[in-house]
Coordinates of C-alpha atoms in Angstrom, one line a residue:
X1 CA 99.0 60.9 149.7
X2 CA 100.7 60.9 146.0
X3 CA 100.6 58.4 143.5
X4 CA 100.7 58.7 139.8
X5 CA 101.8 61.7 137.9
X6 CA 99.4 64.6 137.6
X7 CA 99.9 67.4 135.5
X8 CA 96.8 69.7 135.1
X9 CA 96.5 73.1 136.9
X10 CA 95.3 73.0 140.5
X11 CA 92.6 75.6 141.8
X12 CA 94.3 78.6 143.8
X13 CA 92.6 80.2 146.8
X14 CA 94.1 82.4 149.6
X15 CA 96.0 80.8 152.6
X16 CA 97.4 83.1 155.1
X17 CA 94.1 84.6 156.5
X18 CA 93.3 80.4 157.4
X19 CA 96.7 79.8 159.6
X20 CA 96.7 79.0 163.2
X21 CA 99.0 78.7 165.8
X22 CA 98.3 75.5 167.7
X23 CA 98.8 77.7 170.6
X24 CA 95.6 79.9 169.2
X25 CA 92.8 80.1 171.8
X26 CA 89.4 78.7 169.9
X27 CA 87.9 82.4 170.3
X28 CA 90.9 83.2 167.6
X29 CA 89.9 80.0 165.5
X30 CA 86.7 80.9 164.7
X31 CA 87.1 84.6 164.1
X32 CA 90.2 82.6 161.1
X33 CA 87.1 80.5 160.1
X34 CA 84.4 82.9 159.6
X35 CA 86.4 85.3 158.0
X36 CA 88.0 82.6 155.6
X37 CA 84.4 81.4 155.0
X38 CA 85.6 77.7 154.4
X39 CA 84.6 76.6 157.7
X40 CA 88.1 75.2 158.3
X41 CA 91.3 76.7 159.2
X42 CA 95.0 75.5 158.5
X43 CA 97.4 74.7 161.6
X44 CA 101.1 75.8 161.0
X45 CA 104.2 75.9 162.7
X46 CA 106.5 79.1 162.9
X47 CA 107.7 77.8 159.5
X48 CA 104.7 77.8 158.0
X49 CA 104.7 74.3 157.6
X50 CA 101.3 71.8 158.3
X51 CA 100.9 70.6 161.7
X52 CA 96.5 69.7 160.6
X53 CA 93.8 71.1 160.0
X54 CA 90.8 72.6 162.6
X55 CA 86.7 73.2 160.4
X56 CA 83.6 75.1 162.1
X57 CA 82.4 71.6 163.2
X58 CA 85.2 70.5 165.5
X59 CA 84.8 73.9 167.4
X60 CA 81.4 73.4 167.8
X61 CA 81.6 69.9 169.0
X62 CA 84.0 70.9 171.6
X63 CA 82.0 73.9 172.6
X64 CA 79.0 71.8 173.2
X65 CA 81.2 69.5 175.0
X66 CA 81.5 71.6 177.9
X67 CA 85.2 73.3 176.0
X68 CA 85.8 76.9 176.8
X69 CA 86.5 79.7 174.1
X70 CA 90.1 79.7 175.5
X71 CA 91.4 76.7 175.3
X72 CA 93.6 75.9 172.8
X73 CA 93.6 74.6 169.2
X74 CA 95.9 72.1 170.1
X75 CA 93.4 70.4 172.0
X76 CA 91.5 69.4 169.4
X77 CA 92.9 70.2 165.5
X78 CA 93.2 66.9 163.1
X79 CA 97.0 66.4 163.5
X80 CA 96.9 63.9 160.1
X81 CA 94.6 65.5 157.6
X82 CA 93.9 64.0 153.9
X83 CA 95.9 66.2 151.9
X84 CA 97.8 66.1 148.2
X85 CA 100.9 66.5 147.0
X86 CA 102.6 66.8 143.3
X87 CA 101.4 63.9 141.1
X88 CA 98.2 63.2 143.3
X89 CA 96.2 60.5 142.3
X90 CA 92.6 62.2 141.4
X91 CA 90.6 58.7 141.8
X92 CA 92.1 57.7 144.6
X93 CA 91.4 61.9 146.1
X94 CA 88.0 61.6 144.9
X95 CA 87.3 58.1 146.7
X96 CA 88.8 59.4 149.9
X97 CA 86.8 62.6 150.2
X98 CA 83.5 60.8 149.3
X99 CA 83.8 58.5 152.1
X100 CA 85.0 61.2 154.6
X101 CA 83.1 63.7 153.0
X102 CA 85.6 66.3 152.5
X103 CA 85.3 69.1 150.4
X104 CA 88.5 71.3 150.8
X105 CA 91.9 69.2 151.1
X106 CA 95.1 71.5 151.3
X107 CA 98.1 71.0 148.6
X108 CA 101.2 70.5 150.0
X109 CA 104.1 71.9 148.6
X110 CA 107.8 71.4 150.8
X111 CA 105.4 70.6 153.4
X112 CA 104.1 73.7 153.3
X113 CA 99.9 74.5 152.3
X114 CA 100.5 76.1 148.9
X115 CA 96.6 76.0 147.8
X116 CA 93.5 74.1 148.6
X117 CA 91.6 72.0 146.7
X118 CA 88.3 71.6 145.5
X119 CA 86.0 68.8 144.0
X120 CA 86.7 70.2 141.0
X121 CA 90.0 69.4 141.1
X122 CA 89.5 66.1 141.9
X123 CA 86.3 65.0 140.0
X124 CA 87.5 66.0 136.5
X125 CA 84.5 68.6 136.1
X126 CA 85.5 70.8 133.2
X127 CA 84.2 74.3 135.4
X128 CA 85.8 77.6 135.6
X129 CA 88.6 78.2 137.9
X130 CA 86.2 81.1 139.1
X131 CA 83.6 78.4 140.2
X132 CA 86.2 76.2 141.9
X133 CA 87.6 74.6 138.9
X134 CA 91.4 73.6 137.8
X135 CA 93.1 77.0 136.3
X136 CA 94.3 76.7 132.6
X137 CA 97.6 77.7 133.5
X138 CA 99.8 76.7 136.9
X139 CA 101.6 79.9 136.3
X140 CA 100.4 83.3 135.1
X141 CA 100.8 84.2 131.4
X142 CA 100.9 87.8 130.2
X143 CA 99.3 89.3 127.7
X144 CA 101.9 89.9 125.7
X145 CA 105.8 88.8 125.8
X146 CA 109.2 89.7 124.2
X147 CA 110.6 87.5 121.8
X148 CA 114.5 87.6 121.6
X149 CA 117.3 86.0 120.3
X150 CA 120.0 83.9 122.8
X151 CA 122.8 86.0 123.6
X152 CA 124.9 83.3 121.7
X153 CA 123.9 85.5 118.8
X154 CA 124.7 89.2 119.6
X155 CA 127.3 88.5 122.1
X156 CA 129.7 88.9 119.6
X157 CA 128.7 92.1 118.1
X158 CA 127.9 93.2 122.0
X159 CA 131.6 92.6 122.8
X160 CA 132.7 94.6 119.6
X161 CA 130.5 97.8 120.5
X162 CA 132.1 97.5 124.2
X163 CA 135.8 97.1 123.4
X164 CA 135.3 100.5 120.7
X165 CA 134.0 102.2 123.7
X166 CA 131.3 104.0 121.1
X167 CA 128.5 103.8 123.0
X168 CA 125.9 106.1 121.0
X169 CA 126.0 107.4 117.2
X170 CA 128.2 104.5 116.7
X171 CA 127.9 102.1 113.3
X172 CA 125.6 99.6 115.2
X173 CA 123.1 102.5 115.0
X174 CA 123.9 103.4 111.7
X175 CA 123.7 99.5 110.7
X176 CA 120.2 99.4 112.1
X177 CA 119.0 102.5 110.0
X178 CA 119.9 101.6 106.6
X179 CA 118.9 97.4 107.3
X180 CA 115.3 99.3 108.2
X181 CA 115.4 101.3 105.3
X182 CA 116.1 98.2 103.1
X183 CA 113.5 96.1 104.9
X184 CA 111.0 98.9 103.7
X185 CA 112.4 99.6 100.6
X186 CA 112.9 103.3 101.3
X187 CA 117.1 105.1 101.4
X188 CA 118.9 105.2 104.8
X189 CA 119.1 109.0 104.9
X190 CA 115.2 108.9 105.8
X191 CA 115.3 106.1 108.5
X192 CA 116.1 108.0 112.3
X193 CA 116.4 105.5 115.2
X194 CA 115.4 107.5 118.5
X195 CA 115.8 106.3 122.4
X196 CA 111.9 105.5 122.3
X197 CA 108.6 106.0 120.0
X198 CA 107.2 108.5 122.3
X199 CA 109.8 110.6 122.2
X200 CA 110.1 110.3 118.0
X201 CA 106.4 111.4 118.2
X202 CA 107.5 114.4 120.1
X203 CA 110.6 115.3 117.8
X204 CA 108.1 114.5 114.8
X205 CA 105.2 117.4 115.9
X206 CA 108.0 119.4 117.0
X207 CA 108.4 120.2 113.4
X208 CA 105.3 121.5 113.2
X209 CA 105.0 125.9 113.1
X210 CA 103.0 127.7 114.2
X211 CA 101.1 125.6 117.1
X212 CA 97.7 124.8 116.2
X213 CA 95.1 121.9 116.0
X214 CA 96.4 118.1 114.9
X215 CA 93.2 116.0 114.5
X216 CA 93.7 112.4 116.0
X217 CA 91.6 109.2 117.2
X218 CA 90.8 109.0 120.4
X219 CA 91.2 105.3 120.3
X220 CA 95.0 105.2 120.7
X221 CA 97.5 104.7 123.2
X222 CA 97.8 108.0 125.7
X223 CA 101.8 108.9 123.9
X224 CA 100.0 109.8 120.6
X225 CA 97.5 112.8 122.2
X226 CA 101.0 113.4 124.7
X227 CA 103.1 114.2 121.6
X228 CA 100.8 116.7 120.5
X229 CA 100.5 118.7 124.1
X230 CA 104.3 118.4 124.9
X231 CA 104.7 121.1 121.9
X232 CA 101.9 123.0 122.6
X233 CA 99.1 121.8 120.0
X234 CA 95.5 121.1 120.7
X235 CA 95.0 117.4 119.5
X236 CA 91.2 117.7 118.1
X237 CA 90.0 113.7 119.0
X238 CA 87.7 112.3 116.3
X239 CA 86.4 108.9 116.2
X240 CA 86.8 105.6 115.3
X241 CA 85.2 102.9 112.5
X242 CA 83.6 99.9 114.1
X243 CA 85.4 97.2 112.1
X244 CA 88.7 97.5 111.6
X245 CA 89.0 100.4 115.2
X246 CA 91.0 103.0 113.3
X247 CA 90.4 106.6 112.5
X248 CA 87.3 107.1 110.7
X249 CA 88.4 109.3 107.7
X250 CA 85.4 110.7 106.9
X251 CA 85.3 112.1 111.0
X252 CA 88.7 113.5 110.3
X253 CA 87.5 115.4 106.9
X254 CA 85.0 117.2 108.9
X255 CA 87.8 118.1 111.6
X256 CA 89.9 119.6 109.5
X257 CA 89.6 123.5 109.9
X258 CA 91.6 126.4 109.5
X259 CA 93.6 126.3 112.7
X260 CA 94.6 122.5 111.5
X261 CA 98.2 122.1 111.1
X262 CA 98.7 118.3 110.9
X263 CA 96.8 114.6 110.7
X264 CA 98.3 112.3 113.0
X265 CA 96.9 108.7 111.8
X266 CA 97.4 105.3 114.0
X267 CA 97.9 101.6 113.0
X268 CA 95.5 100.3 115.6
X269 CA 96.8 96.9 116.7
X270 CA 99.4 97.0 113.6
X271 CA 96.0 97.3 111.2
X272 CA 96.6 100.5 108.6
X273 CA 94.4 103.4 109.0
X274 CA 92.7 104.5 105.9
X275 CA 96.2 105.5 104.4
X276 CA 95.4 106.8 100.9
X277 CA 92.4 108.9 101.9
X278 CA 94.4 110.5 105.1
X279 CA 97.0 110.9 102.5
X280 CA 94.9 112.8 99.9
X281 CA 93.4 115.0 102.7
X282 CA 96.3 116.1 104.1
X283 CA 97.6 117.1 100.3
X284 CA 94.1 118.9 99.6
X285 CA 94.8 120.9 103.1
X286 CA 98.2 121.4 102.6
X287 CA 99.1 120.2 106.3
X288 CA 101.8 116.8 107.0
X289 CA 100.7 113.4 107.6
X290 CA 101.7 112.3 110.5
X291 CA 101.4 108.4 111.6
X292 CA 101.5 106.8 114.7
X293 CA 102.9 103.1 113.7
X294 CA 104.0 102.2 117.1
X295 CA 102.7 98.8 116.0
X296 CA 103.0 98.6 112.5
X297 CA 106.8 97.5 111.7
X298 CA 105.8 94.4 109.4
X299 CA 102.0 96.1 108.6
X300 CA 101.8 96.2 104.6
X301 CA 98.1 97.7 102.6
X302 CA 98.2 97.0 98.8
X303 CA 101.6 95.8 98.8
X304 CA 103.4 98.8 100.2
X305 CA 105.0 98.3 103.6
X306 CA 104.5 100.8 106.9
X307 CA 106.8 103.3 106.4
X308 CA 106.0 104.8 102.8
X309 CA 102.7 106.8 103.6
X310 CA 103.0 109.7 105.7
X311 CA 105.5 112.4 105.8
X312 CA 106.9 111.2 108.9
X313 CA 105.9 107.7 110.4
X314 CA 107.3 106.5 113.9
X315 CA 107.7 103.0 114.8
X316 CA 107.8 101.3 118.5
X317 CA 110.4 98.8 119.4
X318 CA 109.6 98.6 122.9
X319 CA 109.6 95.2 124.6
X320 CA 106.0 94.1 122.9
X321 CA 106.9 95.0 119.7
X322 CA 107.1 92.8 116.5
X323 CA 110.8 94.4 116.2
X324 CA 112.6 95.2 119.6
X325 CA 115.4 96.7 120.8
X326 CA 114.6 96.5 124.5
X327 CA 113.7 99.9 124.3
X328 CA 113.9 102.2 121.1
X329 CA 111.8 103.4 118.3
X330 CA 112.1 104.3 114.7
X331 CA 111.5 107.3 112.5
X332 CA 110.9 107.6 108.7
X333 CA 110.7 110.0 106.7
X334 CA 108.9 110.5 103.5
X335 CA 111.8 113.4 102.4
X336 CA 115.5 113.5 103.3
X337 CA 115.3 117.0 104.6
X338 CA 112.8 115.8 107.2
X339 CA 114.9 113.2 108.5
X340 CA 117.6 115.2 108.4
X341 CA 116.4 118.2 110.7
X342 CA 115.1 114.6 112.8
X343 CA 118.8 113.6 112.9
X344 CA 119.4 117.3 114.5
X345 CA 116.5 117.4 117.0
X346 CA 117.2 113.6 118.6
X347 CA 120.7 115.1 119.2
X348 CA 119.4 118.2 121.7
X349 CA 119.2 120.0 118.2
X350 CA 122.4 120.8 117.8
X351 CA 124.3 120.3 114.4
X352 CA 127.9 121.1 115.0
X353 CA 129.7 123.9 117.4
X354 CA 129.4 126.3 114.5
X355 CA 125.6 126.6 114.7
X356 CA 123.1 127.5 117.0
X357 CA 121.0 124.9 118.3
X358 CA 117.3 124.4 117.2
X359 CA 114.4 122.5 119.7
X360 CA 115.7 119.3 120.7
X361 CA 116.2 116.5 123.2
X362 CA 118.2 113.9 123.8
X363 CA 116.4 111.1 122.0
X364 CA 119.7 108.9 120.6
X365 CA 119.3 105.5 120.1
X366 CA 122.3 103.3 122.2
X367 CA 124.7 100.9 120.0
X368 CA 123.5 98.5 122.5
X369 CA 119.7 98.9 121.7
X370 CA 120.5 99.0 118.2
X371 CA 122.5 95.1 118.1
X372 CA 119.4 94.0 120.0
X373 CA 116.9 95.8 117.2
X374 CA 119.0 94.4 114.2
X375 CA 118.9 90.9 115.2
X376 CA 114.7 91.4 116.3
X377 CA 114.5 92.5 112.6
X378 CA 116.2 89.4 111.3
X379 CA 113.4 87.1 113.0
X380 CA 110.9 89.9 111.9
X381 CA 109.4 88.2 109.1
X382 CA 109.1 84.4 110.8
X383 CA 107.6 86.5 113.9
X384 CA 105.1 88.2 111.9
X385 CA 103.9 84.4 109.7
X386 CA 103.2 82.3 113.6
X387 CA 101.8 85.6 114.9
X388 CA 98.9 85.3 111.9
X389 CA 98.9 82.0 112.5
X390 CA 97.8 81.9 116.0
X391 CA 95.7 85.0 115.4
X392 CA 94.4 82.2 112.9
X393 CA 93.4 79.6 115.8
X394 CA 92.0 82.2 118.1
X395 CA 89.5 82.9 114.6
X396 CA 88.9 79.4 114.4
X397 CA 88.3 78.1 118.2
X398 CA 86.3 81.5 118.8
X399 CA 84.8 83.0 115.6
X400 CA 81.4 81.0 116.4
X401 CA 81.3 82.3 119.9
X402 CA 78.0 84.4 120.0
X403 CA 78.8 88.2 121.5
X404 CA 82.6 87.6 120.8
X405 CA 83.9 89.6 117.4
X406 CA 87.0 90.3 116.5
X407 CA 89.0 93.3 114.5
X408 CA 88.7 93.3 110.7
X409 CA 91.0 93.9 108.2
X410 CA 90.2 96.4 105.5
X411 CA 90.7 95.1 101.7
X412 CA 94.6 94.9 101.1
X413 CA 95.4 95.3 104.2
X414 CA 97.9 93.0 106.4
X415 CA 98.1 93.9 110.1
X416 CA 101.1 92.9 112.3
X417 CA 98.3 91.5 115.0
X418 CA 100.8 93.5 117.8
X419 CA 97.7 92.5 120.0
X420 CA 95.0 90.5 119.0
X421 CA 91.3 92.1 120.6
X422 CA 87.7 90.0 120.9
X423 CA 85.1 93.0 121.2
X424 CA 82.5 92.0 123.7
X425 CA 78.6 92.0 122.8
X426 CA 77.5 91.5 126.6
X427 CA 73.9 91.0 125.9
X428 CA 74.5 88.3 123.3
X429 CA 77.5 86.8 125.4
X430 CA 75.9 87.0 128.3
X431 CA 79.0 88.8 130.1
X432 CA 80.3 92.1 130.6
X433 CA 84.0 92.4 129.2
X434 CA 85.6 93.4 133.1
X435 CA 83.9 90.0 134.1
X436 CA 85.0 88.3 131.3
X437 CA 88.9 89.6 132.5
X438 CA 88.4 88.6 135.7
X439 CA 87.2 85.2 134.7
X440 CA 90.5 84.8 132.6
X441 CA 92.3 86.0 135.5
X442 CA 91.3 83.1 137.8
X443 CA 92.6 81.4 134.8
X444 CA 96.0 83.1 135.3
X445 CA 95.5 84.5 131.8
X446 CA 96.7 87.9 131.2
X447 CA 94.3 90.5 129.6
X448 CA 94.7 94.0 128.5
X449 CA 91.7 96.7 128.4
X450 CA 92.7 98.7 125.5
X451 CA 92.2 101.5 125.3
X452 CA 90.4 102.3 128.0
X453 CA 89.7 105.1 129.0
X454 CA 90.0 106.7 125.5
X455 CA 92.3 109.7 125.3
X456 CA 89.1 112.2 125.1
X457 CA 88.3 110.8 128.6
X458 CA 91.7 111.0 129.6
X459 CA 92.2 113.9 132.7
X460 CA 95.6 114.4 131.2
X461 CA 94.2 116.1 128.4
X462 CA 91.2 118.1 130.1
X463 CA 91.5 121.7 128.8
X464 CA 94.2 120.8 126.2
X465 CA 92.3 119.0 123.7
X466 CA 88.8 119.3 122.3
X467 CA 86.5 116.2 120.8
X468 CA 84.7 116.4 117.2
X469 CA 81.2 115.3 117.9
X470 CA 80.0 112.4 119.6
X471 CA 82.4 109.5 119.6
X472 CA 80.3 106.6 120.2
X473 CA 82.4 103.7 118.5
X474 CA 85.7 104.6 120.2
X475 CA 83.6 104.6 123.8
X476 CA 81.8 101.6 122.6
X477 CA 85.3 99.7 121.8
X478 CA 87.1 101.2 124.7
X479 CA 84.4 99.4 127.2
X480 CA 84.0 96.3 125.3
X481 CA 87.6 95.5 123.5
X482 CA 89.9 93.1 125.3
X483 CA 92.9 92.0 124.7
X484 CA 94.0 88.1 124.7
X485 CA 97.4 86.4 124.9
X486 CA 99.7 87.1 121.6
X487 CA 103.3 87.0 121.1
X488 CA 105.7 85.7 118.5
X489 CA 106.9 82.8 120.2
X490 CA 103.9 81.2 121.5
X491 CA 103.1 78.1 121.7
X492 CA 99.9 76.6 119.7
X493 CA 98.9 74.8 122.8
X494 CA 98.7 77.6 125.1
X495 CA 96.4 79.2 122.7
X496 CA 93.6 76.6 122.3
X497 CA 94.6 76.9 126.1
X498 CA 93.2 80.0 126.2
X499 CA 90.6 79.6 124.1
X500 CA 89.2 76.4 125.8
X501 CA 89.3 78.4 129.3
X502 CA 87.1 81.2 127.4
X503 CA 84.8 79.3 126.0
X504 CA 84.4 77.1 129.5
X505 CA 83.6 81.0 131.2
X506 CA 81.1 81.8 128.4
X507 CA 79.3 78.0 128.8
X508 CA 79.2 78.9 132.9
X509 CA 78.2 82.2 132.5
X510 CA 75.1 82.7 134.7
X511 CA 77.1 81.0 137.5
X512 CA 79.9 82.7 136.9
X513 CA 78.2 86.4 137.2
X514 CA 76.7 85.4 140.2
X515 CA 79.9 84.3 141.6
X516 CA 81.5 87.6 140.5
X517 CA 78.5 89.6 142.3
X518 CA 79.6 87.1 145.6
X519 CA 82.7 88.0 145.7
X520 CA 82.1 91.9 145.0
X521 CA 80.1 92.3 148.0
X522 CA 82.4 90.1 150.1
X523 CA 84.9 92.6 149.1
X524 CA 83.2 95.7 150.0

């Protein structure tokens, strides 16, 4: 049955362990239904498509009809079952199913059973999709997505880097540098583009002689602690302030020892670190400030722009990023000797035939990367204004959630919101932040736990690294910070989309836990 046009999300639930054969014995049928637990099963055809549909009750009735186990589920399946198809009428669903009283009715799609439905779908109750409810979204969304130009617009300067054959240290690459270095008013000879930000991180602490202690967060992504043990230092991970997630300065002050030979900062989400007082450390110690702005191209505290603070500051341009380049990353430098031997190292540290090679890798940036990467940074700026405006709606549609808190800025600071995190109170929200994911999940919207497990808890660096003190907010924030749907081209709607489906889990969140615990021991 289809009548008029419906468009809202229709509840998913698993299929294939609820087909039958019509040739299936009833012995098979109701070891389908009791592991389904629906009490119905689904009759197909070797194509999958719906011949009817078989429930608990029908076996039974035939059982205590004098029916053996054996015979088969052609005998006795219902061979013209209420179902829906695209455009369903919800009224007319909802009458039907009353009077028959049905409480499962399969959606067809190509006359196959693509989902089943629930009364929830056809009664217009606003529940969670983890109760039975319609999902917010038809289609998965991701956390986080790229946002690129059409290939109208670099196909032309794509067909130029082809037809020169110069496929790397080309004038693309060049281009790319010197449009960075005017972006953050800073001179091309101290911008670097490298194949990736992990491995400018590496070429960055490569500089550092002799090996030794760098003091980092723990609160980072796993590249910034990997840097440091790919050239043999002991990252010392200190912890985090409760507000804004980045470094606590004051932690890294009492870090700082003899055996110290760098600070490596981090622009948590694309909000700056403490950058003045990491700054004035690292000249009262003598030692290079090194930050991790893997999200920070567009980040700006007291006016100045990522970029100008620490001797050497890497940027991400990974798929994510507010400025891509498919894959890439960037490196400034705070003096043009720096980015000079940087130049040397990305090139397997060689300089010319004449002179022997210094520590290296192959980290060159493509000419193809770097047309993507210049036209990224030519959207860059009407990126970063609808990512703070969306960041603005999730404020406004959640900020009076109670348990639900959200990153703050520090005073001049202006964060490129790379992600955008709700910290979870789970005694005041009444919800654990994994159960809060999974409830979004039903949803289909995309989460991201980071970052969690914090580096200090990492196995990868067991016996490499060593912690400074307790670090209670970073393990606090790494089992309570979740990340929500952000990117640069995303639609207001889908947000207050989001934000309505959160706020739905929250209002149902006694029934929701106790569906979650269901379904865990189901699973086990």
């Amino acid at each position: 049955m289809a009548t008029k046009k419906e468009t809202r999300g229709l509840n998913p639930l698993p299929l294939k362990k609820l087909f039958l054969s019509p040739a299936d014995g009833l012995r098979r049928a109701m070891e389908v239904i009791d592991a389904g637990r629906l009490g119905m099963a689904l009759v197909v055809d070797t194509d999958g498509r719906l011949l009817g549909t078989l429930t608990d009750g029908d076996v039974r009735r035939h059982l205590l009809g004098g029916g053996g186990q054996d015979d088969p589920v052609e005998k006795l399946y219902h061979r013209k079952p209420v179902t829906a198809t695209e455009g369903f009428d919800r009224a007319e669903l909802a009458r039907v199913a009353e009077e028959r009283g049905i409480k499962l009715v399969p959606f067809i799609e190509d006359g196959r059973p693509a989902r089943l439905l629930t009364p929830a779908d056809w009664s217009g109750k606003d529940q969670p999709a983890i109760l039975g409810g319609a999902p917010a979204f038809r289609e998965p969304i991701p956390v986080a997505r790229p946002t690129l130009p059409g290939f109208e617009e670099i196909s032309g300067e794509l067909e130029r880097v082809l037809a020169s054959g110069i496929i790397t240290n080309g004038p693309q690459v060049e281009a790319f540098e010197r449009e960075t270095a005017a972006w953050m008013g800073t001179e091309p000879e101290k911008v670097v583009a490298v194949s990736n930000c992990t491995t400018g991180l590496i070429l960055a602490l490569s500089l550092i002689e002799p090996p030794g202690e760098v003091v980092m967060p723990s609160f980072t992504y796993f590249a910034t602690g990997l840097a440091a043990t790919w050239n043999a230092l002991t990252p010392v991970f200190v912890d985090a302030r409760p507000g804004d997630f980045n470094v606590d300065a004051g932690a890294v002050e009492r870090a700082v020892g003899e055996k110290t030979r760098a600070i490596v900062g981090v622009y948590v989400f694309g909000c700056p670190p403490p950058v003045a007082t990491l700054r004035k450390l690292a000249d009262a110690h003598g030692i290079p400030l090194i930050l991790d702005a893997a999200h920070a191209f567009g980040a700006v505290q007291d006016g100045t722009p990522a970029g100008r603070f620490g001797d050497v500051e890497v940027f991400s341009l990974s798929p994510t990023k507010p400025v891509t380049s498919g894959e890439g990353g960037l490196v400034v430098c705070r003096e043009e000797a720096t980015a000079a031997d940087l130049r040397r190292r990305r090139n397997l540290g060689i300089l010319d035939s004449a002179t022997d090679p210094t520590r290296g890798l192959n980290g060159r940036m493509s000419e193809l990367n770097a047309v993507l990467g210049r036209a990224s940074l030519r959207r860059l700026e009407k990126n970063l204004r609808n990512r703070r405006r969306l960041v603005g709606i999730y404020h406004d549609e959640l900020g009076d959630v109670p348990g639900l808190g959200f990153q703050t800025l520090p005073p001049g600071a202006v964060s490129t919101f790379k992600d955008l995190a709700v910290v979870v109170d789970s005694d005041e929200l009444g919800m654990k932040r994994d159960d809060l994911a999974e409830g979004l999940a039903a949803e289909n919207i995309g989460t991201k736990k980071y970052f969690s497990p914090p580096l200090h808890l990492q196995r990868r660096f067991a016996g490499l690294s060593r912690t400074q003190g307790p670090l209670r907010v970073t393990e606090k924030l790494a089992e309570c910070a979740l990340c929500l749907p952000l990117y640069s081209h995303q639609e207001e709607g889908d947000v207050r989309r989001v934000t309505a489906a959160l706020r739905r889990l929250v209002a149902h969140g006694e029934d929701v836990n106790r569906r979650l615990t269901e379904l865990r021991r189901e699973w086990e």
